[in-house]
């Protein structure tokens, strides 16, 4: 333990942060009255991809940057593959693009499913007061029963299997090459994927019901979610279709930023990210702090004068004007009905901290009262950090947004169907139709030019884990 | 079964892909849960460092640790687990050999700080502030673990009993742990120390592609050629680490028609995976007309290999005979 003596204040250290990917700790400082005076979320490691990837062949980057995060390697693989396309100035042929989208849909499903069921759901299903040894995926299966548990396991295995069929490996895929993919899939594989995809759509509906039953019908949870205690007004950044319909896009769109009122603040091509994003350094964390360059870094505060922006699930929803598929659109509309309008600034960031630190005696109101917004004041706040760095597997943040996730899964699952329906053979697809409809699936910004810029560029948007 | 072994899963500098690989056991994760009580697993469970510190010597039966050792805290966790565990397993390539984070040994901490915290185009840090192990912030002392100059494999830090390589380990290899745990639970018996839970042969031995013992004169980068999907990639001129790499991974990269990058590490007979690969390449590259080649021509031939260190030692640099660059640029 690295607990230093604090003569006046009481320090509570949460070390390590659990149920997420990446190494971090939280230090909370209490004043004489036992109120929180300050809190810091510190990332405790650095690997240095930005440096050691220099000198390596650029086409190897999709196979190396996946190790930034093993929970979302698909995102890093695709971002890197697209960046490498840009370096070589090549555009993959349509069948390759469709394969990438198919792969990435499966990845989105896996990543969100793993996050929701393995990392976040234990808090909701078992409740915040469950003992630590039970608050996990195994405890969850025990609580919901083997039948439901197996359903989750099967759905997860399908999402992994599809990625493996296309990408070689589900974790740390290898299929992306400059301008394309390393291999096609066979007709038998396509059929197998189609069956799994249909099953995943059903599973997404099941997940929505589960959220409905466990969270939306629980008054306490809903009060927490909708209340003003867990609330911060920030900018949001996410990817939407290149055309003007502004639907959520997972793979190949344009970056849109909205302000605290939900109005468009910026819209730019991924390659132009340097005109819009900068990173700040603090001496107490190995992770950097990205912000909107044209607003500027004003410290860890919210509001329109602060360049802090959030990315990932809620941000994607907030910047978009809907989902491209009907079932997902339905869930999208329901989500904003539940949250009481768009954009939603709700966050439950403190819930787990308070519980984990055994601070139940401190009323949330006290926290808020003591500091305008607890950690925002001076320390970093897990929500800000995790959301700004944006990542499907930040348990703390996504506790809040778990109700959003099934919608995403469903969207991806529906896309599968759509992609598959359009052709008998994946290697021989007429995508012109898809494109004519502005049908783009996708994800992470592709940014490029030099190798290290590429790699670096993945940090602000793709991973919590320090590069 | 009422009786269970105590299992811990610790992390070094990791991507957590190893944790996801454990979840890939799918329904067998329930078998694991029936055999083992998990007492530490940060990625999936809420036990804290203080919970681990409270456990007594040898009270954990089996510990798996994944990730490279890169910081003082990661080293501390490795020692904590070792002292408390009867059996310590290096899990995944980072833990077994150093892995991709071990490529930091090609540079220095200083150079990494300069790039990350100063020179990257998105970074705005005119005063070149860098993370410190101790810093006063708002009247409070905040600490960070020390980042070491180099990355190490787990066996370079603590005594390791078994190795389960792969990035991440193939699920069929993780599956092999289950009968080992079951037997240990039932009889207290363990496999011989030092065992590598994988194939004893090279990837080439289990590769589905056909080898024709052809020599090559040109090396292609993976995107420069559409390979024949049935023939050995190396014999088509694509650098593939198969000859120097242990099998057991299910040849998944090869099945995706991509060359092996060596994540399973070397076989038991080989000390240095990269050296083995260099000798494998030397025996097929331009050998046919070697006698007629001038020095310049030989150099040209070899210069086709764009990144020998990053290719041949991608996953094993920290355990290589020459395992770090003394000075960047040298």
mmCIF file of N, CA and C in Angstrom, chain A residues 135-251:
data_model
loop_
_atom_site.group_PDB
_atom_site.id
_atom_site.type_symbol
_atom_site.label_atom_id
_atom_site.label_comp_id
_atom_site.label_asym_id
_atom_site.label_seq_id
_atom_site.Cartn_x
_atom_site.Cartn_y
_atom_site.Cartn_z
ATOM 1 N N UNK A 135 -20.167 -10.199 -5.980
ATOM 2 C CA UNK A 135 -20.512 -9.167 -6.947
ATOM 3 C C UNK A 135 -19.693 -9.335 -8.220
ATOM 4 N N UNK A 136 -19.963 -10.388 -8.977
ATOM 5 C CA UNK A 136 -19.208 -10.651 -10.190
ATOM 6 C C UNK A 136 -20.007 -11.574 -11.092
ATOM 7 N N UNK A 137 -19.414 -11.939 -12.205
ATOM 8 C CA UNK A 137 -20.146 -12.725 -13.209
ATOM 9 C C UNK A 137 -20.593 -14.080 -12.639
ATOM 10 N N UNK A 138 -19.754 -14.693 -11.810
ATOM 11 C CA UNK A 138 -20.131 -15.990 -11.247
ATOM 12 C C UNK A 138 -21.279 -15.833 -10.251
ATOM 13 N N UNK A 139 -21.199 -14.782 -9.434
ATOM 14 C CA UNK A 139 -22.279 -14.487 -8.500
ATOM 15 C C UNK A 139 -23.560 -14.157 -9.247
ATOM 16 N N UNK A 140 -23.386 -13.498 -10.377
ATOM 17 C CA UNK A 140 -24.538 -13.129 -11.202
ATOM 18 C C UNK A 140 -25.246 -14.378 -11.713
ATOM 19 N N UNK A 141 -24.462 -15.300 -12.227
ATOM 20 C CA UNK A 141 -25.041 -16.546 -12.753
ATOM 21 C C UNK A 141 -25.751 -17.309 -11.632
ATOM 22 N N UNK A 142 -25.111 -17.303 -10.475
ATOM 23 C CA UNK A 142 -25.720 -17.960 -9.323
ATOM 24 C C UNK A 142 -27.075 -17.317 -9.001
ATOM 25 N N UNK A 143 -27.121 -16.001 -9.103
ATOM 26 C CA UNK A 143 -28.338 -15.279 -8.726
ATOM 27 C C UNK A 143 -29.446 -15.420 -9.758
ATOM 28 N N UNK A 144 -29.089 -15.346 -11.029
ATOM 29 C CA UNK A 144 -30.145 -15.370 -12.050
ATOM 30 C C UNK A 144 -30.499 -16.791 -12.476
ATOM 31 N N UNK A 145 -29.702 -17.740 -12.073
ATOM 32 C CA UNK A 145 -29.991 -19.128 -12.418
ATOM 33 C C UNK A 145 -29.189 -19.572 -13.620
ATOM 34 N N UNK A 146 -28.991 -20.855 -13.686
ATOM 35 C CA UNK A 146 -28.143 -21.437 -14.709
ATOM 36 C C UNK A 146 -28.704 -21.229 -16.116
ATOM 37 N N UNK A 147 -30.014 -21.246 -16.202
ATOM 38 C CA UNK A 147 -30.621 -21.155 -17.535
ATOM 39 C C UNK A 147 -30.309 -19.803 -18.182
ATOM 40 N N UNK A 148 -30.542 -18.744 -17.411
ATOM 41 C CA UNK A 148 -30.230 -17.410 -17.916
ATOM 42 C C UNK A 148 -28.716 -17.265 -18.093
ATOM 43 N N UNK A 149 -27.975 -17.787 -17.127
ATOM 44 C CA UNK A 149 -26.522 -17.725 -17.198
ATOM 45 C C UNK A 149 -26.002 -18.339 -18.489
ATOM 46 N N UNK A 150 -26.562 -19.478 -18.826
ATOM 47 C CA UNK A 150 -26.115 -20.152 -20.054
ATOM 48 C C UNK A 150 -26.500 -19.372 -21.304
ATOM 49 N N UNK A 151 -27.618 -18.695 -21.228
ATOM 50 C CA UNK A 151 -28.053 -17.842 -22.334
ATOM 51 C C UNK A 151 -27.005 -16.762 -22.593
ATOM 52 N N UNK A 152 -26.550 -16.158 -21.513
ATOM 53 C CA UNK A 152 -25.542 -15.102 -21.615
ATOM 54 C C UNK A 152 -24.242 -15.684 -22.175
ATOM 55 N N UNK A 153 -23.861 -16.824 -21.619
ATOM 56 C CA UNK A 153 -22.617 -17.458 -22.061
ATOM 57 C C UNK A 153 -22.686 -17.819 -23.541
ATOM 58 N N UNK A 154 -23.830 -18.335 -23.970
ATOM 59 C CA UNK A 154 -23.977 -18.724 -25.379
ATOM 60 C C UNK A 154 -23.917 -17.500 -26.291
ATOM 61 N N UNK A 155 -24.631 -16.456 -25.912
ATOM 62 C CA UNK A 155 -24.632 -15.246 -26.750
ATOM 63 C C UNK A 155 -23.218 -14.685 -26.867
ATOM 64 N N UNK A 156 -22.536 -14.665 -25.744
ATOM 65 C CA UNK A 156 -21.176 -14.156 -25.745
ATOM 66 C C UNK A 156 -20.284 -15.016 -26.638
ATOM 67 N N UNK A 157 -20.485 -16.316 -26.574
ATOM 68 C CA UNK A 157 -19.647 -17.216 -27.369
ATOM 69 C C UNK A 157 -19.910 -17.015 -28.863
ATOM 70 N N UNK A 158 -21.159 -16.699 -29.232
ATOM 71 C CA UNK A 158 -21.455 -16.441 -30.654
ATOM 72 C C UNK A 158 -20.713 -15.189 -31.126
ATOM 73 N N UNK A 159 -20.764 -14.144 -30.310
ATOM 74 C CA UNK A 159 -20.108 -12.897 -30.709
ATOM 75 C C UNK A 159 -18.600 -13.132 -30.880
ATOM 76 N N UNK A 160 -18.036 -13.945 -29.998
ATOM 77 C CA UNK A 160 -16.608 -14.269 -30.109
ATOM 78 C C UNK A 160 -16.334 -15.130 -31.341
ATOM 79 N N UNK A 161 -17.216 -16.097 -31.560
ATOM 80 C CA UNK A 161 -17.039 -17.040 -32.666
ATOM 81 C C UNK A 161 -17.058 -16.315 -34.023
ATOM 82 N N UNK A 162 -17.979 -15.375 -34.148
ATOM 83 C CA UNK A 162 -18.064 -14.638 -35.419
ATOM 84 C C UNK A 162 -16.770 -13.851 -35.657
ATOM 85 N N UNK A 163 -16.278 -13.227 -34.598
ATOM 86 C CA UNK A 163 -15.016 -12.474 -34.744
ATOM 87 C C UNK A 163 -13.868 -13.394 -35.117
ATOM 88 N N UNK A 164 -13.861 -14.571 -34.517
ATOM 89 C CA UNK A 164 -12.778 -15.513 -34.800
ATOM 90 C C UNK A 164 -12.858 -16.012 -36.243
ATOM 91 N N UNK A 165 -14.075 -16.260 -36.728
ATOM 92 C CA UNK A 165 -14.225 -16.757 -38.102
ATOM 93 C C UNK A 165 -13.703 -15.738 -39.109
ATOM 94 N N UNK A 166 -13.942 -14.471 -38.824
ATOM 95 C CA UNK A 166 -13.518 -13.430 -39.773
ATOM 96 C C UNK A 166 -12.088 -12.983 -39.479
ATOM 97 N N UNK A 167 -11.780 -12.834 -38.213
ATOM 98 C CA UNK A 167 -10.522 -12.186 -37.845
ATOM 99 C C UNK A 167 -9.400 -13.110 -37.418
ATOM 100 N N UNK A 168 -9.650 -14.423 -37.453
ATOM 101 C CA UNK A 168 -8.620 -15.370 -37.024
ATOM 102 C C UNK A 168 -8.704 -15.641 -35.528
ATOM 103 N N UNK A 169 -8.608 -14.566 -34.754
ATOM 104 C CA UNK A 169 -8.765 -14.675 -33.301
ATOM 105 C C UNK A 169 -9.784 -13.622 -32.876
ATOM 106 N N UNK A 170 -10.587 -13.952 -31.868
ATOM 107 C CA UNK A 170 -11.549 -12.967 -31.375
ATOM 108 C C UNK A 170 -10.796 -11.904 -30.585
ATOM 109 N N UNK A 171 -9.945 -12.360 -29.674
ATOM 110 C CA UNK A 171 -9.103 -11.415 -28.947
ATOM 111 C C UNK A 171 -7.779 -11.315 -29.704
ATOM 112 N N UNK A 172 -7.469 -10.111 -30.123
ATOM 113 C CA UNK A 172 -6.316 -9.808 -30.951
ATOM 114 C C UNK A 172 -6.441 -10.392 -32.353
ATOM 115 N N UNK A 173 -7.472 -9.905 -33.065
ATOM 116 C CA UNK A 173 -7.686 -10.338 -34.450
ATOM 117 C C UNK A 173 -6.510 -9.942 -35.338
ATOM 118 N N UNK A 174 -6.405 -10.624 -36.488
ATOM 119 C CA UNK A 174 -5.240 -10.403 -37.351
ATOM 120 C C UNK A 174 -5.609 -10.102 -38.799
ATOM 121 N N UNK A 175 -6.899 -9.914 -39.090
ATOM 122 C CA UNK A 175 -7.360 -9.925 -40.474
ATOM 123 C C UNK A 175 -7.144 -8.636 -41.258
ATOM 124 N N UNK A 176 -6.947 -7.522 -40.587
ATOM 125 C CA UNK A 176 -6.894 -6.249 -41.303
ATOM 126 C C UNK A 176 -5.559 -6.007 -41.987
ATOM 127 N N UNK A 177 -5.633 -5.733 -43.277
ATOM 128 C CA UNK A 177 -4.436 -5.410 -44.049
ATOM 129 C C UNK A 177 -4.673 -4.068 -44.733
ATOM 130 N N UNK A 178 -3.594 -3.362 -45.124
ATOM 131 C CA UNK A 178 -3.812 -2.107 -45.842
ATOM 132 C C UNK A 178 -4.701 -2.372 -47.052
ATOM 133 N N UNK A 179 -5.825 -1.714 -47.110
ATOM 134 C CA UNK A 179 -6.705 -1.851 -48.269
ATOM 135 C C UNK A 179 -7.566 -3.093 -48.274
ATOM 136 N N UNK A 180 -7.644 -3.805 -47.188
ATOM 137 C CA UNK A 180 -8.520 -4.973 -47.250
ATOM 138 C C UNK A 180 -8.452 -5.902 -46.069
ATOM 139 N N UNK A 181 -8.791 -7.142 -46.354
ATOM 140 C CA UNK A 181 -8.838 -8.181 -45.330
ATOM 141 C C UNK A 181 -8.020 -9.366 -45.812
ATOM 142 N N UNK A 182 -7.568 -10.158 -44.851
ATOM 143 C CA UNK A 182 -6.650 -11.236 -45.232
ATOM 144 C C UNK A 182 -7.343 -12.404 -45.913
ATOM 145 N N UNK A 183 -8.619 -12.606 -45.631
ATOM 146 C CA UNK A 183 -9.297 -13.721 -46.300
ATOM 147 C C UNK A 183 -10.805 -13.494 -46.320
ATOM 148 N N UNK A 184 -11.491 -14.146 -47.263
ATOM 149 C CA UNK A 184 -12.960 -14.050 -47.282
ATOM 150 C C UNK A 184 -13.563 -15.065 -46.313
ATOM 151 N N UNK A 185 -14.865 -15.112 -46.223
ATOM 152 C CA UNK A 185 -15.477 -16.217 -45.485
ATOM 153 C C UNK A 185 -16.185 -17.113 -46.495
ATOM 154 N N UNK A 186 -16.373 -18.349 -46.101
ATOM 155 C CA UNK A 186 -17.018 -19.297 -47.022
ATOM 156 C C UNK A 186 -18.534 -19.195 -46.883
ATOM 157 N N UNK A 187 -19.232 -19.792 -47.817
ATOM 158 C CA UNK A 187 -20.690 -19.804 -47.770
ATOM 159 C C UNK A 187 -21.187 -20.505 -46.502
ATOM 160 N N UNK A 188 -20.507 -21.576 -46.113
ATOM 161 C CA UNK A 188 -20.904 -22.293 -44.893
ATOM 162 C C UNK A 188 -20.740 -21.365 -43.680
ATOM 163 N N UNK A 189 -19.631 -20.644 -43.670
ATOM 164 C CA UNK A 189 -19.407 -19.722 -42.556
ATOM 165 C C UNK A 189 -20.463 -18.627 -42.538
ATOM 166 N N UNK A 190 -20.780 -18.136 -43.722
ATOM 167 C CA UNK A 190 -21.790 -17.079 -43.799
ATOM 168 C C UNK A 190 -23.114 -17.546 -43.204
ATOM 169 N N UNK A 191 -23.483 -18.785 -43.548
ATOM 170 C CA UNK A 191 -24.746 -19.318 -43.022
ATOM 171 C C UNK A 191 -24.685 -19.454 -41.500
ATOM 172 N N UNK A 192 -23.541 -19.921 -41.041
ATOM 173 C CA UNK A 192 -23.384 -20.094 -39.593
ATOM 174 C C UNK A 192 -23.492 -18.740 -38.887
ATOM 175 N N UNK A 193 -22.849 -17.737 -39.481
ATOM 176 C CA UNK A 193 -22.896 -16.389 -38.891
ATOM 177 C C UNK A 193 -24.327 -15.868 -38.877
ATOM 178 N N UNK A 194 -25.036 -16.134 -39.970
ATOM 179 C CA UNK A 194 -26.418 -15.655 -40.059
ATOM 180 C C UNK A 194 -27.269 -16.225 -38.922
ATOM 181 N N UNK A 195 -27.110 -17.508 -38.677
ATOM 182 C CA UNK A 195 -27.880 -18.135 -37.598
ATOM 183 C C UNK A 195 -27.523 -17.527 -36.244
ATOM 184 N N UNK A 196 -26.219 -17.343 -36.033
ATOM 185 C CA UNK A 196 -25.782 -16.767 -34.753
ATOM 186 C C UNK A 196 -26.294 -15.334 -34.614
ATOM 187 N N UNK A 197 -26.276 -14.603 -35.741
ATOM 188 C CA UNK A 197 -26.725 -13.207 -35.702
ATOM 189 C C UNK A 197 -28.203 -13.121 -35.311
ATOM 190 N N UNK A 198 -29.006 -14.014 -35.888
ATOM 191 C CA UNK A 198 -30.434 -14.014 -35.549
ATOM 192 C C UNK A 198 -30.625 -14.277 -34.068
ATOM 193 N N UNK A 199 -29.853 -15.215 -33.588
ATOM 194 C CA UNK A 199 -29.950 -15.548 -32.179
ATOM 195 C C UNK A 199 -29.523 -14.361 -31.305
ATOM 196 N N UNK A 200 -28.545 -13.603 -31.784
ATOM 197 C CA UNK A 200 -28.083 -12.441 -31.014
ATOM 198 C C UNK A 200 -29.119 -11.319 -30.992
ATOM 199 N N UNK A 201 -29.895 -11.198 -32.068
ATOM 200 C CA UNK A 201 -30.977 -10.209 -32.052
ATOM 201 C C UNK A 201 -31.975 -10.589 -30.960
ATOM 202 N N UNK A 202 -32.289 -11.882 -30.895
ATOM 203 C CA UNK A 202 -33.211 -12.337 -29.853
ATOM 204 C C UNK A 202 -32.628 -12.088 -28.465
ATOM 205 N N UNK A 203 -31.328 -12.355 -28.357
ATOM 206 C CA UNK A 203 -30.685 -12.135 -27.060
ATOM 207 C C UNK A 203 -30.716 -10.656 -26.660
ATOM 208 N N UNK A 204 -30.570 -9.783 -27.649
ATOM 209 C CA UNK A 204 -30.622 -8.353 -27.348
ATOM 210 C C UNK A 204 -31.991 -7.963 -26.815
ATOM 211 N N UNK A 205 -33.036 -8.562 -27.402
ATOM 212 C CA UNK A 205 -34.387 -8.275 -26.908
ATOM 213 C C UNK A 205 -34.526 -8.761 -25.467
ATOM 214 N N UNK A 206 -33.956 -9.932 -25.228
ATOM 215 C CA UNK A 206 -33.970 -10.478 -23.869
ATOM 216 C C UNK A 206 -33.258 -9.526 -22.902
ATOM 217 N N UNK A 207 -32.119 -8.988 -23.343
ATOM 218 C CA UNK A 207 -31.358 -8.078 -22.483
ATOM 219 C C UNK A 207 -32.154 -6.812 -22.179
ATOM 220 N N UNK A 208 -32.872 -6.322 -23.191
ATOM 221 C CA UNK A 208 -33.699 -5.133 -22.975
ATOM 222 C C UNK A 208 -34.772 -5.404 -21.926
ATOM 223 N N UNK A 209 -35.357 -6.593 -22.008
ATOM 224 C CA UNK A 209 -36.365 -6.967 -21.012
ATOM 225 C C UNK A 209 -35.754 -7.034 -19.614
ATOM 226 N N UNK A 210 -34.552 -7.606 -19.581
ATOM 227 C CA UNK A 210 -33.857 -7.734 -18.301
ATOM 228 C C UNK A 210 -33.621 -6.353 -17.679
ATOM 229 N N UNK A 211 -33.167 -5.419 -18.507
ATOM 230 C CA UNK A 211 -32.934 -4.052 -18.031
ATOM 231 C C UNK A 211 -34.247 -3.443 -17.547
ATOM 232 N N UNK A 212 -35.280 -3.708 -18.316
ATOM 233 C CA UNK A 212 -36.606 -3.221 -17.951
ATOM 234 C C UNK A 212 -37.003 -3.723 -16.570
ATOM 235 N N UNK A 213 -36.837 -5.025 -16.375
ATOM 236 C CA UNK A 213 -37.272 -5.634 -15.121
ATOM 237 C C UNK A 213 -36.394 -5.249 -13.939
ATOM 238 N N UNK A 214 -35.095 -5.258 -14.164
ATOM 239 C CA UNK A 214 -34.191 -5.073 -13.030
ATOM 240 C C UNK A 214 -33.937 -3.603 -12.717
ATOM 241 N N UNK A 215 -33.821 -2.792 -13.743
ATOM 242 C CA UNK A 215 -33.424 -1.408 -13.495
ATOM 243 C C UNK A 215 -34.598 -0.433 -13.638
ATOM 244 N N UNK A 216 -35.247 -0.481 -14.787
ATOM 245 C CA UNK A 216 -36.274 0.535 -15.029
ATOM 246 C C UNK A 216 -37.450 0.428 -14.056
ATOM 247 N N UNK A 217 -37.723 -0.776 -13.578
ATOM 248 C CA UNK A 217 -38.850 -0.915 -12.643
ATOM 249 C C UNK A 217 -38.428 -0.778 -11.180
ATOM 250 N N UNK A 218 -37.156 -0.503 -10.985
ATOM 251 C CA UNK A 218 -36.672 -0.324 -9.623
ATOM 252 C C UNK A 218 -36.628 1.174 -9.317
ATOM 253 N N UNK A 219 -37.510 1.580 -8.429
ATOM 254 C CA UNK A 219 -37.645 3.005 -8.137
ATOM 255 C C UNK A 219 -36.338 3.630 -7.651
ATOM 256 N N UNK A 220 -35.652 2.886 -6.789
ATOM 257 C CA UNK A 220 -34.412 3.430 -6.229
ATOM 258 C C UNK A 220 -33.380 3.682 -7.314
ATOM 259 N N UNK A 221 -33.198 2.675 -8.162
ATOM 260 C CA UNK A 221 -32.237 2.858 -9.250
ATOM 261 C C UNK A 221 -32.650 4.026 -10.132
ATOM 262 N N UNK A 222 -33.943 4.088 -10.430
ATOM 263 C CA UNK A 222 -34.397 5.136 -11.349
ATOM 264 C C UNK A 222 -34.243 6.528 -10.743
ATOM 265 N N UNK A 223 -34.470 6.610 -9.437
ATOM 266 C CA UNK A 223 -34.254 7.902 -8.787
ATOM 267 C C UNK A 223 -32.802 8.321 -8.872
ATOM 268 N N UNK A 224 -31.938 7.339 -8.725
ATOM 269 C CA UNK A 224 -30.510 7.643 -8.828
ATOM 270 C C UNK A 224 -30.151 8.065 -10.247
ATOM 271 N N UNK A 225 -30.682 7.320 -11.202
ATOM 272 C CA UNK A 225 -30.337 7.597 -12.589
ATOM 273 C C UNK A 225 -30.880 8.962 -13.027
ATOM 274 N N UNK A 226 -32.128 9.248 -12.622
ATOM 275 C CA UNK A 226 -32.754 10.482 -13.101
ATOM 276 C C UNK A 226 -32.491 11.700 -12.221
ATOM 277 N N UNK A 227 -32.067 11.438 -11.009
ATOM 278 C CA UNK A 227 -31.892 12.551 -10.079
ATOM 279 C C UNK A 227 -30.773 13.486 -10.503
ATOM 280 N N UNK A 228 -30.686 14.620 -9.841
ATOM 281 C CA UNK A 228 -29.641 15.567 -10.243
ATOM 282 C C UNK A 228 -28.320 15.315 -9.509
ATOM 283 N N UNK A 229 -28.314 14.300 -8.661
ATOM 284 C CA UNK A 229 -27.088 14.001 -7.933
ATOM 285 C C UNK A 229 -25.985 13.530 -8.882
ATOM 286 N N UNK A 230 -26.391 12.701 -9.799
ATOM 287 C CA UNK A 230 -25.414 12.136 -10.735
ATOM 288 C C UNK A 230 -25.590 12.814 -12.070
ATOM 289 N N UNK A 231 -25.066 13.977 -12.185
ATOM 290 C CA UNK A 231 -25.396 14.818 -13.319
ATOM 291 C C UNK A 231 -24.230 15.748 -13.622
ATOM 292 N N UNK A 232 -23.755 15.694 -14.845
ATOM 293 C CA UNK A 232 -22.741 16.668 -15.248
ATOM 294 C C UNK A 232 -22.973 17.105 -16.675
ATOM 295 N N UNK A 233 -22.938 18.386 -16.901
ATOM 296 C CA UNK A 233 -23.150 18.896 -18.250
ATOM 297 C C UNK A 233 -21.810 19.039 -18.943
ATOM 298 N N UNK A 234 -21.610 18.238 -19.964
ATOM 299 C CA UNK A 234 -20.348 18.283 -20.711
ATOM 300 C C UNK A 234 -20.641 18.267 -22.203
ATOM 301 N N UNK A 235 -19.585 18.395 -22.985
ATOM 302 C CA UNK A 235 -19.685 18.152 -24.423
ATOM 303 C C UNK A 235 -19.727 16.640 -24.649
ATOM 304 N N UNK A 236 -20.209 16.233 -25.794
ATOM 305 C CA UNK A 236 -20.222 14.808 -26.157
ATOM 306 C C UNK A 236 -19.658 14.655 -27.551
ATOM 307 N N UNK A 237 -18.948 13.546 -27.762
ATOM 308 C CA UNK A 237 -18.363 13.296 -29.080
ATOM 309 C C UNK A 237 -18.688 11.870 -29.501
ATOM 310 N N UNK A 238 -19.029 11.711 -30.763
ATOM 311 C CA UNK A 238 -19.309 10.363 -31.250
ATOM 312 C C UNK A 238 -19.332 10.359 -32.768
ATOM 313 N N UNK A 239 -19.475 9.170 -33.325
ATOM 314 C CA UNK A 239 -19.459 9.074 -34.777
ATOM 315 C C UNK A 239 -20.873 8.886 -35.319
ATOM 316 N N UNK A 240 -21.149 9.644 -36.367
ATOM 317 C CA UNK A 240 -22.447 9.512 -37.044
ATOM 318 C C UNK A 240 -22.195 9.315 -38.536
ATOM 319 N N UNK A 241 -23.253 8.955 -39.255
ATOM 320 C CA UNK A 241 -23.121 8.757 -40.697
ATOM 321 C C UNK A 241 -22.532 9.993 -41.382
ATOM 322 N N UNK A 242 -21.831 9.739 -42.486
ATOM 323 C CA UNK A 242 -21.234 10.845 -43.247
ATOM 324 C C UNK A 242 -22.299 11.788 -43.814
ATOM 325 N N UNK A 243 -23.435 11.224 -44.190
ATOM 326 C CA UNK A 243 -24.494 12.088 -44.737
ATOM 327 C C UNK A 243 -25.175 12.829 -43.576
ATOM 328 N N UNK A 244 -26.240 13.515 -43.884
ATOM 329 C CA UNK A 244 -26.789 14.390 -42.841
ATOM 330 C C UNK A 244 -27.877 13.775 -41.971
ATOM 331 N N UNK A 245 -28.091 12.453 -42.104
ATOM 332 C CA UNK A 245 -29.162 11.906 -41.267
ATOM 333 C C UNK A 245 -28.720 11.681 -39.821
ATOM 334 N N UNK A 246 -27.389 11.759 -39.587
ATOM 335 C CA UNK A 246 -26.862 11.745 -38.208
ATOM 336 C C UNK A 246 -27.227 10.523 -37.378
ATOM 337 N N UNK A 247 -27.355 9.355 -38.043
ATOM 338 C CA UNK A 247 -27.582 8.133 -37.284
ATOM 339 C C UNK A 247 -26.253 7.646 -36.706
ATOM 340 N N UNK A 248 -26.346 6.911 -35.596
ATOM 341 C CA UNK A 248 -25.136 6.346 -34.992
ATOM 342 C C UNK A 248 -24.407 5.491 -36.015
ATOM 343 N N UNK A 249 -23.123 5.673 -36.107
ATOM 344 C CA UNK A 249 -22.311 4.906 -37.034
ATOM 345 C C UNK A 249 -21.142 4.307 -36.268
ATOM 346 N N UNK A 250 -20.902 3.016 -36.473
ATOM 347 C CA UNK A 250 -19.853 2.355 -35.701
ATOM 348 C C UNK A 250 -18.503 2.277 -36.422
ATOM 349 N N UNK A 251 -18.491 2.359 -37.754
ATOM 350 C CA UNK A 251 -17.244 2.053 -38.445
ATOM 351 C C UNK A 251 -16.702 3.142 -39.360
#
